[in-house]
PDB file of C-alpha atoms and ligand atoms in Angstrom:
ATOM      1  CA  UNK A   1      83.666 130.654 138.393  1.00  0.00           C
ATOM      2  CA  UNK A   2      85.782 129.238 135.602  1.00  0.00           C
ATOM      3  CA  UNK A   3      84.494 128.817 132.055  1.00  0.00           C
ATOM      4  CA  UNK A   4      83.424 125.220 132.590  1.00  0.00           C
ATOM      5  CA  UNK A   5      81.157 126.251 135.467  1.00  0.00           C
ATOM      6  CA  UNK A   6      83.340 124.723 138.144  1.00  0.00           C
ATOM      7  CA  UNK A   7      83.782 126.833 141.258  1.00  0.00           C
ATOM      8  CA  UNK A   8      87.082 126.195 143.068  1.00  0.00           C
ATOM      9  CA  UNK A   9      86.933 125.559 146.818  1.00  0.00           C
ATOM     10  CA  UNK A  10      88.051 128.257 149.216  1.00  0.00           C
ATOM     11  CA  UNK A  11      91.724 128.255 150.236  1.00  0.00           C
ATOM     12  CA  UNK A  12      92.707 126.654 153.559  1.00  0.00           C
ATOM     13  CA  UNK A  13      91.551 128.744 156.492  1.00  0.00           C
ATOM     14  CA  UNK A  14      88.732 130.447 154.578  1.00  0.00           C
ATOM     15  CA  UNK A  15      85.050 129.742 155.174  1.00  0.00           C
ATOM     16  CA  UNK A  16      82.748 128.189 152.567  1.00  0.00           C
ATOM     17  CA  UNK A  17      81.794 131.709 151.381  1.00  0.00           C
ATOM     18  CA  UNK A  18      85.537 132.528 151.072  1.00  0.00           C
ATOM     19  CA  UNK A  19      85.518 134.992 153.978  1.00  0.00           C
ATOM     20  CA  UNK A  20      88.265 135.079 156.601  1.00  0.00           C
ATOM     21  CA  UNK A  21      88.735 137.057 159.797  1.00  0.00           C
ATOM     22  CA  UNK A  22      90.268 140.444 159.175  1.00  0.00           C
ATOM     23  CA  UNK A  23      92.546 139.874 162.219  1.00  0.00           C
ATOM     24  CA  UNK A  24      93.048 143.602 162.514  1.00  0.00           C
ATOM     25  CA  UNK A  25      95.390 143.239 165.485  1.00  0.00           C
ATOM     26  CA  UNK A  26      97.925 141.410 163.294  1.00  0.00           C
ATOM     27  CA  UNK A  27      98.719 144.373 161.002  1.00  0.00           C
ATOM     28  CA  UNK A  28     102.213 145.721 161.605  1.00  0.00           C
ATOM     29  CA  UNK A  29     103.120 149.367 162.192  1.00  0.00           C
ATOM     30  CA  UNK A  30     104.665 149.404 158.694  1.00  0.00           C
ATOM     31  CA  UNK A  31     101.403 148.166 157.168  1.00  0.00           C
ATOM     32  CA  UNK A  32      99.391 150.836 158.963  1.00  0.00           C
ATOM     33  CA  UNK A  33     101.888 153.383 157.680  1.00  0.00           C
ATOM     34  CA  UNK A  34     101.324 152.273 154.080  1.00  0.00           C
ATOM     35  CA  UNK A  35      97.609 152.927 154.566  1.00  0.00           C
ATOM     36  CA  UNK A  36      98.238 156.356 156.087  1.00  0.00           C
ATOM     37  CA  UNK A  37     100.616 157.342 153.278  1.00  0.00           C
ATOM     38  CA  UNK A  38      98.127 156.319 150.598  1.00  0.00           C
ATOM     39  CA  UNK A  39      95.213 157.824 152.472  1.00  0.00           C
ATOM     40  CA  UNK A  40      96.889 161.196 152.929  1.00  0.00           C
ATOM     41  CA  UNK A  41      98.021 161.598 149.371  1.00  0.00           C
ATOM     42  CA  UNK A  42      94.693 160.500 147.878  1.00  0.00           C
ATOM     43  CA  UNK A  43      92.464 162.620 150.099  1.00  0.00           C
ATOM     44  CA  UNK A  44      94.597 165.690 149.428  1.00  0.00           C
ATOM     45  CA  UNK A  45      94.237 165.215 145.702  1.00  0.00           C
ATOM     46  CA  UNK A  46      90.606 164.130 145.572  1.00  0.00           C
ATOM     47  CA  UNK A  47      89.109 167.374 146.855  1.00  0.00           C
ATOM     48  CA  UNK A  48      87.555 168.856 143.723  1.00  0.00           C
ATOM     49  CA  UNK A  49      88.135 165.618 141.811  1.00  0.00           C
ATOM     50  CA  UNK A  50      86.016 162.940 143.468  1.00  0.00           C
ATOM     51  CA  UNK A  51      82.227 163.282 143.482  1.00  0.00           C
ATOM     52  CA  UNK A  52      80.420 164.522 146.596  1.00  0.00           C
ATOM     53  CA  UNK A  53      78.990 161.098 147.442  1.00  0.00           C
ATOM     54  CA  UNK A  54      82.500 159.660 147.644  1.00  0.00           C
ATOM     55  CA  UNK A  55      83.920 162.495 149.741  1.00  0.00           C
ATOM     56  CA  UNK A  56      80.943 162.437 152.088  1.00  0.00           C
ATOM     57  CA  UNK A  57      81.303 158.657 152.430  1.00  0.00           C
ATOM     58  CA  UNK A  58      84.959 159.053 153.382  1.00  0.00           C
ATOM     59  CA  UNK A  59      83.976 161.501 156.107  1.00  0.00           C
ATOM     60  CA  UNK A  60      81.072 159.423 157.346  1.00  0.00           C
ATOM     61  CA  UNK A  61      83.276 156.351 157.806  1.00  0.00           C
ATOM     62  CA  UNK A  62      86.164 158.289 159.299  1.00  0.00           C
ATOM     63  CA  UNK A  63      88.506 155.964 157.460  1.00  0.00           C
ATOM     64  CA  UNK A  64      91.933 157.336 158.298  1.00  0.00           C
ATOM     65  CA  UNK A  65      92.205 157.316 162.111  1.00  0.00           C
ATOM     66  CA  UNK A  66      95.287 155.367 163.092  1.00  0.00           C
ATOM     67  CA  UNK A  67      95.798 153.388 159.899  1.00  0.00           C
ATOM     68  CA  UNK A  68      94.135 150.357 158.311  1.00  0.00           C
ATOM     69  CA  UNK A  69      90.474 150.464 159.332  1.00  0.00           C
ATOM     70  CA  UNK A  70      88.979 147.788 161.539  1.00  0.00           C
ATOM     71  CA  UNK A  71      86.010 146.329 159.622  1.00  0.00           C
ATOM     72  CA  UNK A  72      84.125 145.885 162.888  1.00  0.00           C
ATOM     73  CA  UNK A  73      84.237 149.634 163.398  1.00  0.00           C
ATOM     74  CA  UNK A  74      83.336 150.795 159.878  1.00  0.00           C
ATOM     75  CA  UNK A  75      80.584 148.193 159.595  1.00  0.00           C
ATOM     76  CA  UNK A  76      78.671 149.774 162.459  1.00  0.00           C
ATOM     77  CA  UNK A  77      78.340 153.023 160.531  1.00  0.00           C
ATOM     78  CA  UNK A  78      77.889 151.368 157.136  1.00  0.00           C
ATOM     79  CA  UNK A  79      75.141 149.119 158.492  1.00  0.00           C
ATOM     80  CA  UNK A  80      73.386 152.112 159.929  1.00  0.00           C
ATOM     81  CA  UNK A  81      73.631 154.128 156.698  1.00  0.00           C
ATOM     82  CA  UNK A  82      72.760 151.576 154.000  1.00  0.00           C
ATOM     83  CA  UNK A  83      72.713 148.089 155.529  1.00  0.00           C
ATOM     84  CA  UNK A  84      75.983 147.109 153.817  1.00  0.00           C
ATOM     85  CA  UNK A  85      78.978 145.510 155.467  1.00  0.00           C
ATOM     86  CA  UNK A  86      82.562 144.780 154.475  1.00  0.00           C
ATOM     87  CA  UNK A  87      83.854 141.212 154.808  1.00  0.00           C
ATOM     88  CA  UNK A  88      87.477 140.108 154.532  1.00  0.00           C
ATOM     89  CA  UNK A  89      88.613 137.682 151.815  1.00  0.00           C
ATOM     90  CA  UNK A  90      92.120 136.394 151.015  1.00  0.00           C
ATOM     91  CA  UNK A  91      92.142 137.883 147.487  1.00  0.00           C
ATOM     92  CA  UNK A  92      90.045 137.665 144.342  1.00  0.00           C
ATOM     93  CA  UNK A  93      87.085 135.309 144.771  1.00  0.00           C
ATOM     94  CA  UNK A  94      85.187 133.319 142.108  1.00  0.00           C
ATOM     95  CA  UNK A  95      82.492 135.274 140.277  1.00  0.00           C
ATOM     96  CA  UNK A  96      79.527 133.440 141.746  1.00  0.00           C
ATOM     97  CA  UNK A  97      80.873 133.920 145.272  1.00  0.00           C
ATOM     98  CA  UNK A  98      81.415 137.623 144.603  1.00  0.00           C
ATOM     99  CA  UNK A  99      77.889 138.074 143.235  1.00  0.00           C
ATOM    100  CA  UNK A 100      76.364 136.252 146.183  1.00  0.00           C
ATOM    101  CA  UNK A 101      78.087 138.626 148.605  1.00  0.00           C
ATOM    102  CA  UNK A 102      76.950 141.715 146.689  1.00  0.00           C
ATOM    103  CA  UNK A 103      73.396 140.410 146.390  1.00  0.00           C
ATOM    104  CA  UNK A 104      73.384 140.196 150.195  1.00  0.00           C
ATOM    105  CA  UNK A 105      74.886 143.652 150.683  1.00  0.00           C
ATOM    106  CA  UNK A 106      78.314 142.400 151.680  1.00  0.00           C
ATOM    107  CA  UNK A 107      81.384 143.810 150.006  1.00  0.00           C
ATOM    108  CA  UNK A 108      84.316 141.356 149.897  1.00  0.00           C
ATOM    109  CA  UNK A 109      87.570 143.202 150.551  1.00  0.00           C
ATOM    110  CA  UNK A 110      91.145 141.970 150.392  1.00  0.00           C
ATOM    111  CA  UNK A 111      92.604 141.629 153.889  1.00  0.00           C
ATOM    112  CA  UNK A 112      96.218 142.366 152.890  1.00  0.00           C
ATOM    113  CA  UNK A 113      97.847 145.683 152.081  1.00  0.00           C
ATOM    114  CA  UNK A 114     100.376 146.392 149.337  1.00  0.00           C
ATOM    115  CA  UNK A 115     104.094 146.667 150.134  1.00  0.00           C
ATOM    116  CA  UNK A 116     105.757 150.081 150.452  1.00  0.00           C
ATOM    117  CA  UNK A 117     107.424 149.617 147.033  1.00  0.00           C
ATOM    118  CA  UNK A 118     104.058 148.936 145.340  1.00  0.00           C
ATOM    119  CA  UNK A 119     102.298 152.171 146.258  1.00  0.00           C
ATOM    120  CA  UNK A 120     101.472 152.994 142.660  1.00  0.00           C
ATOM    121  CA  UNK A 121     100.721 149.730 140.961  1.00  0.00           C
ATOM    122  CA  UNK A 122      99.669 146.271 141.998  1.00  0.00           C
ATOM    123  CA  UNK A 123      98.151 143.259 140.284  1.00  0.00           C
ATOM    124  CA  UNK A 124      95.522 142.204 142.779  1.00  0.00           C
ATOM    125  CA  UNK A 125      93.161 144.498 144.664  1.00  0.00           C
ATOM    126  CA  UNK A 126      94.322 145.029 148.251  1.00  0.00           C
ATOM    127  CA  UNK A 127      92.563 146.520 151.249  1.00  0.00           C
ATOM    128  CA  UNK A 128      93.358 150.058 150.155  1.00  0.00           C
ATOM    129  CA  UNK A 129      91.740 149.653 146.764  1.00  0.00           C
ATOM    130  CA  UNK A 130      88.807 147.694 148.146  1.00  0.00           C
ATOM    131  CA  UNK A 131      88.059 149.772 151.231  1.00  0.00           C
ATOM    132  CA  UNK A 132      89.247 153.274 150.369  1.00  0.00           C
ATOM    133  CA  UNK A 133      88.158 152.865 146.742  1.00  0.00           C
ATOM    134  CA  UNK A 134      84.845 151.051 147.025  1.00  0.00           C
ATOM    135  CA  UNK A 135      83.369 151.457 150.468  1.00  0.00           C
ATOM    136  CA  UNK A 136      82.745 155.242 150.599  1.00  0.00           C
ATOM    137  CA  UNK A 137      80.298 154.966 147.666  1.00  0.00           C
ATOM    138  CA  UNK A 138      78.412 152.236 149.547  1.00  0.00           C
ATOM    139  CA  UNK A 139      77.299 154.900 152.037  1.00  0.00           C
ATOM    140  CA  UNK A 140      75.190 156.433 149.242  1.00  0.00           C
ATOM    141  CA  UNK A 141      71.739 154.796 149.366  1.00  0.00           C
ATOM    142  CA  UNK A 142      71.205 154.788 145.587  1.00  0.00           C
ATOM    143  CA  UNK A 143      74.672 153.472 144.806  1.00  0.00           C
ATOM    144  CA  UNK A 144      74.246 150.882 147.557  1.00  0.00           C
ATOM    145  CA  UNK A 145      71.092 149.616 145.839  1.00  0.00           C
ATOM    146  CA  UNK A 146      72.824 149.595 142.456  1.00  0.00           C
ATOM    147  CA  UNK A 147      75.622 147.395 143.814  1.00  0.00           C
ATOM    148  CA  UNK A 148      73.176 144.917 145.288  1.00  0.00           C
ATOM    149  CA  UNK A 149      71.229 144.823 142.011  1.00  0.00           C
ATOM    150  CA  UNK A 150      74.519 144.222 140.217  1.00  0.00           C
ATOM    151  CA  UNK A 151      75.125 141.169 142.410  1.00  0.00           C
ATOM    152  CA  UNK A 152      71.748 139.733 141.460  1.00  0.00           C
ATOM    153  CA  UNK A 153      72.332 140.670 137.836  1.00  0.00           C
ATOM    154  CA  UNK A 154      75.691 138.895 137.943  1.00  0.00           C
ATOM    155  CA  UNK A 155      74.119 135.624 138.975  1.00  0.00           C
ATOM    156  CA  UNK A 156      71.681 136.023 136.114  1.00  0.00           C
ATOM    157  CA  UNK A 157      74.360 136.927 133.557  1.00  0.00           C
ATOM    158  CA  UNK A 158      76.287 133.801 134.575  1.00  0.00           C
ATOM    159  CA  UNK A 159      73.195 131.680 133.936  1.00  0.00           C
ATOM    160  CA  UNK A 160      72.611 133.369 130.584  1.00  0.00           C
ATOM    161  CA  UNK A 161      76.269 133.129 129.545  1.00  0.00           C
ATOM    162  CA  UNK A 162      76.661 136.934 129.172  1.00  0.00           C
ATOM    163  CA  UNK A 163      78.996 137.711 132.044  1.00  0.00           C
ATOM    164  CA  UNK A 164      81.584 139.241 129.718  1.00  0.00           C
ATOM    165  CA  UNK A 165      79.038 141.920 128.792  1.00  0.00           C
ATOM    166  CA  UNK A 166      77.942 142.599 132.350  1.00  0.00           C
ATOM    167  CA  UNK A 167      81.527 142.789 133.581  1.00  0.00           C
ATOM    168  CA  UNK A 168      82.060 145.741 131.251  1.00  0.00           C
ATOM    169  CA  UNK A 169      79.252 147.584 132.954  1.00  0.00           C
ATOM    170  CA  UNK A 170      80.978 147.063 136.311  1.00  0.00           C
ATOM    171  CA  UNK A 171      84.297 148.129 134.888  1.00  0.00           C
ATOM    172  CA  UNK A 172      83.092 151.339 133.259  1.00  0.00           C
ATOM    173  CA  UNK A 173      80.956 152.365 136.253  1.00  0.00           C
ATOM    174  CA  UNK A 174      81.975 150.902 139.617  1.00  0.00           C
ATOM    175  CA  UNK A 175      85.685 150.750 138.803  1.00  0.00           C
ATOM    176  CA  UNK A 176      86.365 153.569 136.328  1.00  0.00           C
ATOM    177  CA  UNK A 177      83.256 155.725 136.276  1.00  0.00           C
ATOM    178  CA  UNK A 178      83.125 159.505 135.949  1.00  0.00           C
ATOM    179  CA  UNK A 179      80.137 161.683 136.757  1.00  0.00           C
ATOM    180  CA  UNK A 180      78.998 164.949 135.261  1.00  0.00           C
ATOM    181  CA  UNK A 181      78.304 167.736 137.753  1.00  0.00           C
ATOM    182  CA  UNK A 182      77.675 171.485 137.485  1.00  0.00           C
ATOM    183  CA  UNK A 183      81.259 171.999 138.633  1.00  0.00           C
ATOM    184  CA  UNK A 184      82.683 169.703 135.930  1.00  0.00           C
ATOM    185  CA  UNK A 185      83.544 166.009 135.662  1.00  0.00           C
ATOM    186  CA  UNK A 186      84.068 164.157 138.924  1.00  0.00           C
ATOM    187  CA  UNK A 187      85.393 160.681 139.753  1.00  0.00           C
ATOM    188  CA  UNK A 188      83.358 157.966 141.460  1.00  0.00           C
ATOM    189  CA  UNK A 189      85.122 154.812 140.169  1.00  0.00           C
ATOM    190  CA  UNK A 190      87.082 152.869 142.789  1.00  0.00           C
ATOM    191  CA  UNK A 191      89.932 152.009 140.430  1.00  0.00           C
ATOM    192  CA  UNK A 192      90.513 155.703 139.851  1.00  0.00           C
ATOM    193  CA  UNK A 193      90.113 157.118 143.359  1.00  0.00           C
ATOM    194  CA  UNK A 194      92.501 154.545 144.785  1.00  0.00           C
ATOM    195  CA  UNK A 195      95.233 155.449 142.269  1.00  0.00           C
ATOM    196  CA  UNK A 196      97.157 158.706 142.354  1.00  0.00           C
ATOM    197  CA  UNK A 197      98.257 158.562 138.730  1.00  0.00           C
ATOM    198  CA  UNK A 198      94.863 157.583 137.354  1.00  0.00           C
ATOM    199  CA  UNK A 199      93.084 160.252 139.416  1.00  0.00           C
ATOM    200  CA  UNK A 200      95.064 162.764 137.363  1.00  0.00           C
ATOM    201  CA  UNK A 201      94.945 160.924 134.056  1.00  0.00           C
ATOM    202  CA  UNK A 202      91.219 160.174 134.087  1.00  0.00           C
ATOM    203  CA  UNK A 203      90.215 163.813 134.495  1.00  0.00           C
ATOM    204  CA  UNK A 204      93.041 165.873 133.022  1.00  0.00           C
ATOM    205  CA  UNK A 205      94.976 163.948 130.402  1.00  0.00           C
ATOM    206  CA  UNK A 206      94.094 164.728 126.758  1.00  0.00           C
ATOM    207  CA  UNK A 207      94.729 161.093 125.793  1.00  0.00           C
ATOM    208  CA  UNK A 208      91.569 159.129 126.737  1.00  0.00           C
ATOM    209  CA  UNK A 209      88.089 159.496 125.294  1.00  0.00           C
ATOM    210  CA  UNK A 210      85.392 160.597 127.716  1.00  0.00           C
ATOM    211  CA  UNK A 211      81.942 159.635 126.512  1.00  0.00           C
ATOM    212  CA  UNK A 212      78.415 159.620 127.897  1.00  0.00           C
ATOM    213  CA  UNK A 213      76.956 156.485 129.438  1.00  0.00           C
ATOM    214  CA  UNK A 214      74.945 154.234 127.131  1.00  0.00           C
ATOM    215  CA  UNK A 215      74.190 150.808 128.592  1.00  0.00           C
ATOM    216  CA  UNK A 216      74.333 148.698 125.478  1.00  0.00           C
ATOM    217  CA  UNK A 217      77.331 150.546 124.101  1.00  0.00           C
ATOM    218  CA  UNK A 218      79.254 150.027 127.342  1.00  0.00           C
ATOM    219  CA  UNK A 219      78.461 146.307 127.259  1.00  0.00           C
ATOM    220  CA  UNK A 220      80.032 146.119 123.807  1.00  0.00           C
ATOM    221  CA  UNK A 221      83.226 147.957 124.716  1.00  0.00           C
ATOM    222  CA  UNK A 222      86.336 146.040 125.873  1.00  0.00           C
ATOM    223  CA  UNK A 223      88.585 147.523 128.553  1.00  0.00           C
ATOM    224  CA  UNK A 224      92.203 147.549 129.726  1.00  0.00           C
ATOM    225  CA  UNK A 225      93.120 145.662 132.855  1.00  0.00           C
ATOM    226  CA  UNK A 226      96.833 146.464 132.711  1.00  0.00           C
ATOM    227  CA  UNK A 227      96.936 150.215 132.186  1.00  0.00           C
ATOM    228  CA  UNK A 228      94.984 153.476 132.244  1.00  0.00           C
ATOM    229  CA  UNK A 229      91.699 153.281 130.367  1.00  0.00           C
ATOM    230  CA  UNK A 230      91.494 154.505 126.785  1.00  0.00           C
ATOM    231  CA  UNK A 231      87.892 155.555 127.374  1.00  0.00           C
ATOM    232  CA  UNK A 232      86.059 156.763 130.475  1.00  0.00           C
ATOM    233  CA  UNK A 233      82.283 156.700 130.666  1.00  0.00           C
ATOM    234  CA  UNK A 234      80.390 159.617 132.170  1.00  0.00           C
ATOM    235  CA  UNK A 235      77.069 159.209 133.998  1.00  0.00           C
ATOM    236  CA  UNK A 236      74.653 162.084 134.666  1.00  0.00           C
ATOM    237  CA  UNK A 237      73.989 160.940 138.216  1.00  0.00           C
ATOM    238  CA  UNK A 238      73.885 157.818 140.355  1.00  0.00           C
ATOM    239  CA  UNK A 239      70.114 158.018 140.075  1.00  0.00           C
ATOM    240  CA  UNK A 240      70.104 157.764 136.276  1.00  0.00           C
ATOM    241  CA  UNK A 241      72.626 154.914 136.387  1.00  0.00           C
ATOM    242  CA  UNK A 242      70.314 153.060 138.720  1.00  0.00           C
ATOM    243  CA  UNK A 243      67.216 153.771 136.638  1.00  0.00           C
ATOM    244  CA  UNK A 244      68.767 152.560 133.384  1.00  0.00           C
ATOM    245  CA  UNK A 245      70.017 149.336 134.963  1.00  0.00           C
ATOM    246  CA  UNK A 246      66.666 148.479 136.537  1.00  0.00           C
ATOM    247  CA  UNK A 247      65.417 147.255 133.165  1.00  0.00           C
ATOM    248  CA  UNK A 248      65.460 143.581 132.263  1.00  0.00           C
ATOM    249  CA  UNK A 249      68.807 142.808 130.631  1.00  0.00           C
ATOM    250  CA  UNK A 250      67.671 139.540 128.999  1.00  0.00           C
ATOM    251  CA  UNK A 251      66.567 141.182 125.705  1.00  0.00           C
ATOM    252  CA  UNK A 252      69.782 143.211 125.661  1.00  0.00           C
ATOM    253  CA  UNK A 253      71.882 140.084 126.149  1.00  0.00           C
ATOM    254  CA  UNK A 254      69.991 138.509 123.277  1.00  0.00           C
ATOM    255  CA  UNK A 255      70.831 141.395 120.971  1.00  0.00           C
ATOM    256  CA  UNK A 256      74.449 141.358 122.121  1.00  0.00           C
ATOM    257  CA  UNK A 257      74.826 137.754 121.047  1.00  0.00           C
ATOM    258  CA  UNK A 258      74.868 138.910 117.440  1.00  0.00           C
ATOM    259  CA  UNK A 259      76.685 142.202 117.999  1.00  0.00           C
ATOM    260  CA  UNK A 260      80.357 142.937 117.396  1.00  0.00           C
ATOM    261  CA  UNK A 261      82.546 144.550 120.025  1.00  0.00           C
ATOM    262  CA  UNK A 262      83.328 148.223 119.618  1.00  0.00           C
ATOM    263  CA  UNK A 263      86.967 149.255 119.308  1.00  0.00           C
ATOM    264  CA  UNK A 264      88.385 150.217 122.700  1.00  0.00           C
ATOM    265  CA  UNK A 265      89.181 153.780 121.572  1.00  0.00           C
ATOM    266  CA  UNK A 266      86.459 154.168 118.968  1.00  0.00           C
ATOM    267  CA  UNK A 267      83.980 157.044 118.972  1.00  0.00           C
ATOM    268  CA  UNK A 268      80.610 156.277 117.388  1.00  0.00           C
ATOM    269  CA  UNK A 269      78.257 158.757 115.712  1.00  0.00           C
ATOM    270  CA  UNK A 270      75.689 158.321 118.519  1.00  0.00           C
ATOM    271  CA  UNK A 271      78.166 158.958 121.355  1.00  0.00           C
ATOM    272  CA  UNK A 272      77.922 161.946 123.652  1.00  0.00           C
ATOM    273  CA  UNK A 273      81.508 163.172 123.528  1.00  0.00           C
ATOM    274  CA  UNK A 274      82.995 165.003 126.500  1.00  0.00           C
ATOM    275  CA  UNK A 275      86.548 164.535 125.233  1.00  0.00           C
ATOM    276  CA  UNK A 276      87.726 163.217 121.901  1.00  0.00           C
ATOM    277  CA  UNK A 277      90.978 161.781 123.187  1.00  0.00           C
ATOM    278  CA  UNK A 278      94.267 161.999 121.347  1.00  0.00           C
ATOM    279  CA  UNK A 279      95.129 158.426 122.496  1.00  0.00           C
ATOM    280  CA  UNK A 280      98.717 159.678 122.621  1.00  0.00           C
ATOM    281  CA  UNK A 281      99.421 157.820 125.872  1.00  0.00           C
ATOM    282  CA  UNK A 282      98.206 154.442 124.611  1.00  0.00           C
ATOM    283  CA  UNK A 283      99.874 154.909 121.244  1.00  0.00           C
ATOM    284  CA  UNK A 284     103.218 155.615 122.914  1.00  0.00           C
ATOM    285  CA  UNK A 285     103.038 152.247 124.667  1.00  0.00           C
ATOM    286  CA  UNK A 286     101.364 153.150 127.952  1.00  0.00           C
ATOM    287  CA  UNK A 287     102.902 152.326 131.292  1.00  0.00           C
ATOM    288  CA  UNK A 288     105.478 149.982 129.814  1.00  0.00           C
ATOM    289  CA  UNK A 289     106.915 152.923 127.914  1.00  0.00           C
ATOM    290  CA  UNK A 290     106.666 155.375 130.830  1.00  0.00           C
ATOM    291  CA  UNK A 291     108.044 153.138 133.619  1.00  0.00           C
ATOM    292  CA  UNK A 292     111.089 151.308 132.289  1.00  0.00           C
ATOM    293  CA  UNK A 293     111.975 148.186 134.264  1.00  0.00           C
TER     294      UNK A 293
HETATM  295  N1  LIG B   1      68.616 144.686 135.480  1.00  0.00           N
HETATM  296  C1  LIG B   1      69.673 143.721 135.357  1.00  0.00           C
HETATM  297  C2  LIG B   1      69.144 142.394 134.798  1.00  0.00           C
HETATM  298  O1  LIG B   1      67.990 142.254 134.460  1.00  0.00           O
HETATM  299  C3  LIG B   1      70.366 143.503 136.689  1.00  0.00           C
HETATM  300  C4  LIG B   1      71.337 144.597 137.015  1.00  0.00           C
HETATM  301  C5  LIG B   1      70.995 145.664 137.811  1.00  0.00           C
HETATM  302  C6  LIG B   1      72.613 144.536 136.529  1.00  0.00           C
HETATM  303  C7  LIG B   1      71.926 146.660 138.106  1.00  0.00           C
HETATM  304  C8  LIG B   1      73.527 145.510 136.828  1.00  0.00           C
HETATM  305  C9  LIG B   1      73.194 146.577 137.607  1.00  0.00           C
HETATM  306  O2  LIG B   1      69.919 141.475 134.638  1.00  0.00           O
HETATM  307 FE1   FE B   2      87.663 147.095 142.587  1.00  0.00          FE
END
């Protein structure tokens, strides 16, 4: 939804809820091959990097098979496990449409796949990001409930005019979240697991801060949409994430109305610090400096 509260209509060919048919039979051999390439290189790297829930979800959905997954097939298993399903959309959808899908345990996923020359970076989430990145975690019952609650919370944040704060929670958990385990930090964020470079950077690079999850602090922290994060937020478990977000956000939103944002790379006295980042990567100019042209 745009700032004036006006929701655009769906593009031609899409239904009122912005969904389209996946039309799985129309993917070309080359498109399936892009999926297989990305799938193989990510799964090889994510052993020992992604959290157990993600890796188990990948197995449960048997995502690789012969290429781009058919939503009809993965939905059978996903429905059985947590009652979620994946629906195809043409691209990004308006906020209120997105929240309505989540609140009804439907995950809207891009139908298209990136081109072979965009394996490492693309502007809009495609089917690899949306399905490989997001859907495995939806097989975890607690995470599945969290995502539905987020959808309801999104509708509420829109009404209360605090979507900017809530979006940061999504960003620092669902998209770029890390989790603490006995074996060390693990990735569960979809934006990380679907990116080779960020799967390395988020865990191993000395540049970013890695700090413990604090709901109100996260809601006050801006994020990068165009480059690796300058801070990653670490949860103790999916369970604790869910418990903290069950509380009523209305009083928090009220406090946030008078609160300043926190600097994107700042570390506060109350933070639990896993890594005090050097910020060397961001200071050197980020991906614009490292990928000329
Ligand atoms: N508890 C939140 C509210 O009152 C809703 C929510 C739940 C938001 C889970 C995000 C995640 O608005
Ligand atoms: Fe995403």
